[in-house]
Amino acid sequence: MEESIETLAELIVRSRRIVVFTGAGASTESGIADFRSRGGIWDKYNPEDFYFQKFLTSEESREKYWQMSTELYESLREAEPNPVHLAIAELEKLDKLDCVITQNIDGLHQKAGNSREKVIELHGTALSVSCLSCRRKYDRNLVQQRIRKGFRVPRCDSCDGLLKPDTISFGQAMPERETNLAYERSSVSDLFIVVGSSLLVQPAAYMPLRAKQAGAKLVIVNRDPTPHDGYADVVINGVAGEIMARILDKMRERIGN
Ligand code: NAD
């Protein structure tokens, strides 16, 4: 592992348009469960219950959705950035970062200090809620207060439409601007670093392949193997927080910062 850490530090020093791609594994060290690990959300809930079509058509599914989503939100509301987020924020300060493409919905990259324009939230954000009919936006905390008072499926004050967190469910259209931007930035990056993603969710998992095809070096930092490991120049399996902190130290040694 030591050699791979040295290699990645050197790649960072030499690169100028780094794209970091994060998944739920980047935030587990902040106390937010991922979906697919043991003890993760899909151990407790069945993903098939959360298709967007079901949310639109069944009150029972909406109730289940809000129950799962409330549980996830409660863990991320007070969460603080961990060394993964801090290392990525540091890359921006050092003017190395083109952008962060994140599948996460927890807002922790911004909380760690990355500027909003550098963070592409491919699967939306859990911090706000919108009406699916009139698109009125609500602060998530206000909606959660209603749920605590017993509203199991909250509705819009303006038009009585369905409220849903601004996250992308299975079967729901990807946000066009973010998807196009992620594709474009992946295509021009010179170093693409995946941190904490199983790379099983499409189309997000296509971004590292796009970057590699377009000439970037590809590095994957993840606890478990991923289906794209064979395309990577460097794979580092381990705890992301420790690895990212060590890489940052090595990199600072090299640039004398
Ligand atoms: P995933 O659950 O499919 O995979 C997470 C990966 O991270 C796993 O391969 C696991 O080995 C790895 N991992 C977990 N903890 C790690 C650690 N400390 N260090 C290194 N690796 C670690 O997650 P995914 O690939 O992001 O895709 C699933 C979906 O989950 C995404 O769409 C995302 O929106 C959603 N999600 C987000 C959050 C969040 O915002 N924090 C939480 C749960 C799920």
mmCIF file of C-alpha atoms and ligand atoms in Angstrom:
data_model
loop_
_atom_site.group_PDB
_atom_site.id
_atom_site.type_symbol
_atom_site.label_atom_id
_atom_site.label_comp_id
_atom_site.label_asym_id
_atom_site.label_seq_id
_atom_site.Cartn_x
_atom_site.Cartn_y
_atom_site.Cartn_z
ATOM 1 C CA MET A 1 0.000 0.000 0.000
ATOM 2 C CA GLU A 2 2.893 2.367 0.832
ATOM 3 C CA GLU A 3 4.078 2.316 -2.769
ATOM 4 C CA SER A 4 0.585 3.058 -4.118
ATOM 5 C CA ILE A 5 0.235 5.984 -1.712
ATOM 6 C CA GLU A 6 3.567 7.386 -2.951
ATOM 7 C CA THR A 7 2.428 6.920 -6.557
ATOM 8 C CA LEU A 8 -0.861 8.714 -5.985
ATOM 9 C CA ALA A 9 0.877 11.593 -4.154
ATOM 10 C CA GLU A 10 3.217 11.956 -7.125
ATOM 11 C CA LEU A 11 0.316 11.856 -9.594
ATOM 12 C CA ILE A 12 -1.436 14.626 -7.647
ATOM 13 C CA VAL A 13 1.697 16.778 -7.707
ATOM 14 C CA ARG A 14 1.946 16.361 -11.488
ATOM 15 C CA SER A 15 -1.764 16.875 -12.270
ATOM 16 C CA ARG A 16 -3.673 20.103 -12.749
ATOM 17 C CA ARG A 17 -7.261 19.097 -13.458
ATOM 18 C CA ILE A 18 -8.093 16.558 -10.780
ATOM 19 C CA VAL A 19 -11.626 15.238 -10.586
ATOM 20 C CA VAL A 20 -12.530 13.437 -7.362
ATOM 21 C CA PHE A 21 -15.539 11.145 -7.541
ATOM 22 C CA THR A 22 -17.065 10.212 -4.189
ATOM 23 C CA GLY A 23 -19.641 7.681 -3.038
ATOM 24 C CA ALA A 24 -21.255 6.774 0.246
ATOM 25 C CA GLY A 25 -17.952 5.237 1.476
ATOM 26 C CA ALA A 26 -16.473 8.749 1.669
ATOM 27 C CA SER A 27 -18.954 9.580 4.427
ATOM 28 C CA THR A 28 -19.133 6.384 6.516
ATOM 29 C CA GLU A 29 -16.351 7.760 8.740
ATOM 30 C CA SER A 30 -18.665 10.695 9.454
ATOM 31 C CA GLY A 31 -21.208 8.216 10.852
ATOM 32 C CA ILE A 32 -23.479 7.941 7.788
ATOM 33 C CA ALA A 33 -24.150 4.351 6.719
ATOM 34 C CA ASP A 34 -23.610 3.435 3.066
ATOM 35 C CA PHE A 35 -26.148 1.365 1.144
ATOM 36 C CA ARG A 36 -24.391 -1.869 0.285
ATOM 37 C CA SER A 37 -22.004 -2.701 3.134
ATOM 38 C CA ARG A 38 -23.038 -5.055 5.936
ATOM 39 C CA GLY A 39 -25.246 -3.024 8.284
ATOM 40 C CA GLY A 40 -25.899 -0.553 5.439
ATOM 41 C CA ILE A 41 -29.319 0.768 4.440
ATOM 42 C CA TRP A 42 -30.089 -2.117 2.054
ATOM 43 C CA ASP A 43 -29.657 -4.614 4.905
ATOM 44 C CA LYS A 44 -32.643 -3.032 6.523
ATOM 45 C CA TYR A 45 -34.805 -1.965 3.597
ATOM 46 C CA ASN A 46 -35.558 -3.483 0.207
ATOM 47 C CA PRO A 47 -34.338 -1.191 -2.606
ATOM 48 C CA GLU A 48 -37.246 -2.346 -4.784
ATOM 49 C CA ASP A 49 -39.650 -0.550 -2.463
ATOM 50 C CA PHE A 50 -38.098 2.772 -3.412
ATOM 51 C CA TYR A 51 -38.628 3.036 -7.148
ATOM 52 C CA PHE A 52 -39.833 6.490 -8.159
ATOM 53 C CA GLN A 53 -42.886 5.022 -9.908
ATOM 54 C CA LYS A 54 -43.995 3.447 -6.625
ATOM 55 C CA PHE A 55 -43.550 6.767 -4.826
ATOM 56 C CA LEU A 56 -45.841 8.388 -7.393
ATOM 57 C CA THR A 57 -48.538 5.742 -7.272
ATOM 58 C CA SER A 58 -48.760 4.270 -3.773
ATOM 59 C CA GLU A 59 -49.376 5.979 -0.433
ATOM 60 C CA GLU A 60 -47.931 2.919 1.333
ATOM 61 C CA SER A 61 -44.662 3.244 -0.644
ATOM 62 C CA ARG A 62 -44.475 6.966 0.094
ATOM 63 C CA GLU A 63 -44.831 6.232 3.783
ATOM 64 C CA LYS A 64 -42.038 3.658 3.639
ATOM 65 C CA TYR A 65 -39.892 6.055 1.619
ATOM 66 C CA TRP A 66 -40.248 8.864 4.158
ATOM 67 C CA GLN A 67 -39.448 6.420 6.980
ATOM 68 C CA MET A 68 -36.182 5.302 5.313
ATOM 69 C CA SER A 69 -35.310 8.805 4.197
ATOM 70 C CA THR A 70 -35.944 10.250 7.668
ATOM 71 C CA GLU A 71 -33.592 7.668 9.173
ATOM 72 C CA LEU A 72 -30.843 8.583 6.688
ATOM 73 C CA TYR A 73 -31.459 12.303 7.167
ATOM 74 C CA GLU A 74 -31.260 12.074 10.966
ATOM 75 C CA SER A 75 -27.760 10.576 10.641
ATOM 76 C CA LEU A 76 -26.518 13.149 8.164
ATOM 77 C CA ARG A 77 -28.104 16.281 9.686
ATOM 78 C CA GLU A 78 -25.479 16.664 12.390
ATOM 79 C CA ALA A 79 -22.638 14.841 10.635
ATOM 80 C CA GLU A 80 -19.266 16.525 10.353
ATOM 81 C CA PRO A 81 -16.730 16.184 7.524
ATOM 82 C CA ASN A 82 -14.038 13.530 8.040
ATOM 83 C CA PRO A 83 -10.421 13.385 6.721
ATOM 84 C CA VAL A 84 -11.675 12.349 3.232
ATOM 85 C CA HIS A 85 -13.697 15.557 2.841
ATOM 86 C CA LEU A 86 -10.917 17.645 4.413
ATOM 87 C CA ALA A 87 -8.268 16.247 2.048
ATOM 88 C CA ILE A 88 -10.463 17.004 -0.968
ATOM 89 C CA ALA A 89 -11.109 20.552 0.294
ATOM 90 C CA GLU A 90 -7.335 20.932 0.621
ATOM 91 C CA LEU A 91 -6.894 19.983 -3.056
ATOM 92 C CA GLU A 92 -9.110 22.933 -3.950
ATOM 93 C CA LYS A 93 -7.028 25.291 -1.755
ATOM 94 C CA LEU A 94 -3.898 24.055 -3.539
ATOM 95 C CA ASP A 95 -5.566 24.857 -6.874
ATOM 96 C CA LYS A 96 -5.395 21.233 -7.991
ATOM 97 C CA LEU A 97 -9.090 20.446 -8.054
ATOM 98 C CA ASP A 98 -11.200 20.709 -11.184
ATOM 99 C CA CYS A 99 -14.313 19.502 -9.365
ATOM 100 C CA VAL A 100 -15.826 16.908 -7.063
ATOM 101 C CA ILE A 101 -18.468 14.690 -8.621
ATOM 102 C CA THR A 102 -20.385 13.206 -5.736
ATOM 103 C CA GLN A 103 -23.101 10.604 -5.498
ATOM 104 C CA ASN A 104 -23.603 11.705 -1.916
ATOM 105 C CA ILE A 105 -26.574 13.702 -0.778
ATOM 106 C CA ASP A 106 -25.155 14.854 2.559
ATOM 107 C CA GLY A 107 -23.571 18.224 1.726
ATOM 108 C CA LEU A 108 -20.325 17.293 3.536
ATOM 109 C CA HIS A 109 -17.958 18.441 0.774
ATOM 110 C CA GLN A 110 -19.354 21.962 1.037
ATOM 111 C CA LYS A 111 -19.256 21.761 4.842
ATOM 112 C CA ALA A 112 -15.556 20.793 4.616
ATOM 113 C CA GLY A 113 -14.797 23.933 2.617
ATOM 114 C CA ASN A 114 -15.186 23.047 -1.058
ATOM 115 C CA SER A 115 -16.896 25.874 -2.900
ATOM 116 C CA ARG A 116 -20.408 25.181 -4.159
ATOM 117 C CA GLU A 117 -19.470 25.620 -7.803
ATOM 118 C CA LYS A 118 -16.824 22.886 -7.489
ATOM 119 C CA VAL A 119 -19.262 20.249 -6.213
ATOM 120 C CA ILE A 120 -21.468 18.419 -8.711
ATOM 121 C CA GLU A 121 -24.216 16.601 -6.824
ATOM 122 C CA LEU A 122 -25.113 13.872 -9.267
ATOM 123 C CA HIS A 123 -27.846 12.353 -7.098
ATOM 124 C CA GLY A 124 -29.163 15.604 -5.651
ATOM 125 C CA THR A 125 -29.236 16.671 -2.018
ATOM 126 C CA ALA A 126 -31.090 15.527 1.081
ATOM 127 C CA LEU A 127 -30.954 19.019 2.541
ATOM 128 C CA SER A 128 -33.956 20.328 0.639
ATOM 129 C CA VAL A 129 -37.381 19.078 -0.423
ATOM 130 C CA SER A 130 -39.519 20.016 -3.438
ATOM 131 C CA CYS A 131 -43.130 19.672 -4.456
ATOM 132 C CA LEU A 132 -43.306 17.311 -7.421
ATOM 133 C CA SER A 133 -46.255 19.310 -8.858
ATOM 134 C CA CYS A 134 -45.511 23.051 -8.458
ATOM 135 C CA ARG A 135 -41.748 22.686 -7.671
ATOM 136 C CA ARG A 136 -42.009 24.867 -4.511
ATOM 137 C CA LYS A 137 -38.865 24.307 -2.460
ATOM 138 C CA TYR A 138 -38.768 23.666 1.297
ATOM 139 C CA ASP A 139 -35.966 23.536 3.834
ATOM 140 C CA ARG A 140 -35.596 19.889 4.885
ATOM 141 C CA ASN A 141 -35.650 20.705 8.610
ATOM 142 C CA LEU A 142 -39.092 22.288 8.335
ATOM 143 C CA VAL A 143 -40.495 19.194 6.612
ATOM 144 C CA GLN A 144 -38.891 16.901 9.190
ATOM 145 C CA GLN A 145 -40.595 18.912 11.963
ATOM 146 C CA ARG A 146 -43.947 18.022 10.409
ATOM 147 C CA ILE A 147 -42.970 14.368 10.274
ATOM 148 C CA ARG A 148 -42.045 14.473 13.938
ATOM 149 C CA LYS A 149 -45.544 15.835 14.600
ATOM 150 C CA GLY A 150 -47.020 12.759 12.893
ATOM 151 C CA PHE A 151 -47.456 13.702 9.193
ATOM 152 C CA ARG A 152 -46.213 10.474 7.665
ATOM 153 C CA VAL A 153 -46.440 11.711 4.055
ATOM 154 C CA PRO A 154 -45.982 15.499 3.904
ATOM 155 C CA ARG A 155 -47.776 17.524 1.216
ATOM 156 C CA CYS A 156 -47.265 20.931 -0.394
ATOM 157 C CA ASP A 157 -48.815 23.970 1.349
ATOM 158 C CA SER A 158 -49.437 25.694 -1.990
ATOM 159 C CA CYS A 159 -50.982 22.949 -4.137
ATOM 160 C CA ASP A 160 -51.276 19.815 -1.974
ATOM 161 C CA GLY A 161 -48.823 18.067 -4.335
ATOM 162 C CA LEU A 162 -46.424 15.333 -3.202
ATOM 163 C CA LEU A 163 -43.287 16.466 -1.395
ATOM 164 C CA LYS A 164 -40.057 14.561 -1.981
ATOM 165 C CA PRO A 165 -36.457 15.235 -0.902
ATOM 166 C CA ASP A 166 -34.319 16.610 -3.754
ATOM 167 C CA THR A 167 -32.524 13.292 -4.172
ATOM 168 C CA ILE A 168 -32.679 11.004 -7.182
ATOM 169 C CA SER A 169 -34.523 7.725 -6.654
ATOM 170 C CA PHE A 170 -34.172 4.580 -8.762
ATOM 171 C CA GLY A 171 -36.200 5.131 -11.914
ATOM 172 C CA GLN A 172 -36.148 8.919 -11.580
ATOM 173 C CA ALA A 173 -34.539 11.051 -14.298
ATOM 174 C CA MET A 174 -30.987 12.178 -13.581
ATOM 175 C CA PRO A 175 -30.522 15.966 -13.268
ATOM 176 C CA GLU A 176 -29.601 17.094 -16.774
ATOM 177 C CA ARG A 177 -27.236 19.957 -15.933
ATOM 178 C CA GLU A 178 -25.235 17.948 -13.376
ATOM 179 C CA THR A 179 -25.029 14.823 -15.532
ATOM 180 C CA ASN A 180 -23.799 16.765 -18.572
ATOM 181 C CA LEU A 181 -21.321 18.720 -16.471
ATOM 182 C CA ALA A 182 -19.976 15.565 -14.797
ATOM 183 C CA TYR A 183 -19.484 13.952 -18.191
ATOM 184 C CA GLU A 184 -17.748 17.069 -19.546
ATOM 185 C CA ARG A 185 -15.399 17.473 -16.537
ATOM 186 C CA SER A 186 -14.560 13.737 -16.577
ATOM 187 C CA SER A 187 -13.605 14.095 -20.227
ATOM 188 C CA VAL A 188 -11.027 16.839 -19.587
ATOM 189 C CA SER A 189 -9.541 15.693 -16.272
ATOM 190 C CA ASP A 190 -5.914 14.567 -16.131
ATOM 191 C CA LEU A 191 -6.346 12.582 -12.901
ATOM 192 C CA PHE A 192 -9.609 10.962 -11.798
ATOM 193 C CA ILE A 193 -9.736 9.695 -8.206
ATOM 194 C CA VAL A 194 -12.637 7.517 -7.020
ATOM 195 C CA VAL A 195 -13.096 7.498 -3.230
ATOM 196 C CA GLY A 196 -15.570 5.222 -1.423
ATOM 197 C CA SER A 197 -17.836 3.980 -4.177
ATOM 198 C CA SER A 198 -18.895 0.464 -5.134
ATOM 199 C CA LEU A 199 -19.160 1.786 -8.737
ATOM 200 C CA LEU A 200 -22.343 -0.213 -9.173
ATOM 201 C CA VAL A 201 -24.796 2.638 -9.695
ATOM 202 C CA GLN A 202 -25.240 3.840 -13.290
ATOM 203 C CA PRO A 203 -24.807 6.253 -14.987
ATOM 204 C CA ALA A 204 -22.542 7.625 -12.229
ATOM 205 C CA ALA A 205 -20.178 4.654 -12.467
ATOM 206 C CA TYR A 206 -19.553 5.439 -16.123
ATOM 207 C CA MET A 207 -17.678 8.688 -15.257
ATOM 208 C CA PRO A 208 -14.370 7.007 -14.280
ATOM 209 C CA LEU A 209 -14.415 5.003 -17.503
ATOM 210 C CA ARG A 210 -15.107 8.141 -19.522
ATOM 211 C CA ALA A 211 -12.126 9.870 -17.839
ATOM 212 C CA LYS A 212 -9.832 6.918 -18.508
ATOM 213 C CA GLN A 213 -10.935 6.706 -22.156
ATOM 214 C CA ALA A 214 -10.217 10.423 -22.570
ATOM 215 C CA GLY A 215 -6.651 10.011 -21.275
ATOM 216 C CA ALA A 216 -6.805 10.619 -17.504
ATOM 217 C CA LYS A 217 -4.967 8.482 -14.992
ATOM 218 C CA LEU A 218 -7.523 6.558 -12.947
ATOM 219 C CA VAL A 219 -7.094 5.832 -9.228
ATOM 220 C CA ILE A 220 -9.605 3.930 -7.062
ATOM 221 C CA VAL A 221 -9.507 4.235 -3.260
ATOM 222 C CA ASN A 222 -12.091 1.899 -1.739
ATOM 223 C CA ARG A 223 -12.366 -0.646 1.049
ATOM 224 C CA ASP A 224 -13.708 -3.386 -1.281
ATOM 225 C CA PRO A 225 -12.929 -4.271 -4.896
ATOM 226 C CA THR A 226 -15.025 -2.626 -7.621
ATOM 227 C CA PRO A 227 -15.932 -3.813 -11.131
ATOM 228 C CA HIS A 228 -13.691 -1.079 -12.616
ATOM 229 C CA ASP A 229 -10.475 -1.995 -10.771
ATOM 230 C CA GLY A 230 -9.066 -3.597 -13.921
ATOM 231 C CA TYR A 231 -9.130 -0.220 -15.735
ATOM 232 C CA ALA A 232 -7.378 1.668 -12.937
ATOM 233 C CA ASP A 233 -3.726 2.734 -12.927
ATOM 234 C CA VAL A 234 -3.669 2.482 -9.142
ATOM 235 C CA VAL A 235 -6.073 0.695 -6.762
ATOM 236 C CA ILE A 236 -5.756 1.283 -3.014
ATOM 237 C CA ASN A 237 -7.962 -0.917 -0.817
ATOM 238 C CA GLY A 238 -8.387 0.333 2.738
ATOM 239 C CA VAL A 239 -9.968 2.943 4.980
ATOM 240 C CA ALA A 240 -10.412 6.069 2.882
ATOM 241 C CA GLY A 241 -9.907 8.632 5.676
ATOM 242 C CA GLU A 242 -6.518 7.234 6.655
ATOM 243 C CA ILE A 243 -5.399 6.838 3.062
ATOM 244 C CA MET A 244 -6.431 10.326 1.959
ATOM 245 C CA ALA A 245 -4.787 11.947 4.995
ATOM 246 C CA ARG A 246 -1.525 10.095 4.298
ATOM 247 C CA ILE A 247 -1.612 11.037 0.630
ATOM 248 C CA LEU A 248 -2.046 14.672 1.542
ATOM 249 C CA ASP A 249 0.973 14.515 3.890
ATOM 250 C CA LYS A 250 3.125 12.889 1.203
ATOM 251 C CA MET A 251 2.033 15.453 -1.299
ATOM 252 C CA ARG A 252 2.834 18.345 1.048
ATOM 253 C CA GLU A 253 6.315 16.874 1.621
ATOM 254 C CA ARG A 254 6.844 16.916 -2.125
ATOM 255 C CA ILE A 255 5.667 20.460 -2.767
ATOM 256 C CA GLY A 256 7.175 21.779 0.494
ATOM 257 C CA ASN A 257 3.844 23.151 1.755
HETATM 258 P P1 NAD B 1 -22.350 1.937 -1.973
HETATM 259 O O1 NAD B 1 -23.048 1.784 -0.675
HETATM 260 O O2 NAD B 1 -22.811 1.164 -3.136
HETATM 261 O O3 NAD B 1 -20.785 1.604 -1.798
HETATM 262 C C1 NAD B 1 -19.996 2.183 -0.814
HETATM 263 C C2 NAD B 1 -18.565 1.672 -1.017
HETATM 264 O O4 NAD B 1 -17.748 2.352 -0.094
HETATM 265 C C3 NAD B 1 -18.396 0.175 -0.762
HETATM 266 O O5 NAD B 1 -17.778 -0.428 -1.878
HETATM 267 C C4 NAD B 1 -17.491 0.092 0.489
HETATM 268 O O6 NAD B 1 -16.499 -0.882 0.347
HETATM 269 C C5 NAD B 1 -16.844 1.456 0.497
HETATM 270 N N1 NAD B 1 -16.568 1.981 1.840
HETATM 271 C C6 NAD B 1 -17.397 2.102 2.902
HETATM 272 N N2 NAD B 1 -16.777 2.717 3.917
HETATM 273 C C7 NAD B 1 -15.509 2.962 3.500
HETATM 274 C C8 NAD B 1 -14.378 3.576 4.090
HETATM 275 N N3 NAD B 1 -14.396 4.063 5.333
HETATM 276 N N4 NAD B 1 -13.246 3.658 3.370
HETATM 277 C C9 NAD B 1 -13.174 3.161 2.099
HETATM 278 N N5 NAD B 1 -14.218 2.588 1.490
HETATM 279 C C10 NAD B 1 -15.367 2.496 2.166
HETATM 280 O O7 NAD B 1 -22.345 3.504 -2.262
HETATM 281 P P2 NAD B 1 -22.235 4.316 -3.630
HETATM 282 O O8 NAD B 1 -21.237 3.690 -4.527
HETATM 283 O O9 NAD B 1 -22.086 5.736 -3.235
HETATM 284 O O10 NAD B 1 -23.651 4.189 -4.345
HETATM 285 C C11 NAD B 1 -24.883 4.076 -3.709
HETATM 286 C C12 NAD B 1 -25.787 5.293 -3.575
HETATM 287 O O11 NAD B 1 -25.758 5.574 -2.208
HETATM 288 C C13 NAD B 1 -25.424 6.594 -4.201
HETATM 289 O O12 NAD B 1 -26.376 6.880 -5.140
HETATM 290 C C14 NAD B 1 -25.574 7.639 -3.062
HETATM 291 O O13 NAD B 1 -26.465 8.649 -3.492
HETATM 292 C C15 NAD B 1 -26.231 6.912 -1.960
HETATM 293 N N6 NAD B 1 -25.912 7.175 -0.557
HETATM 294 C C16 NAD B 1 -25.376 8.356 -0.137
HETATM 295 C C17 NAD B 1 -25.096 8.562 1.203
HETATM 296 C C18 NAD B 1 -24.517 9.871 1.630
HETATM 297 O O14 NAD B 1 -24.861 10.902 1.067
HETATM 298 N N7 NAD B 1 -23.604 9.883 2.606
HETATM 299 C C19 NAD B 1 -25.329 7.522 2.125
HETATM 300 C C20 NAD B 1 -25.891 6.326 1.668
HETATM 301 C C21 NAD B 1 -26.169 6.167 0.326
#
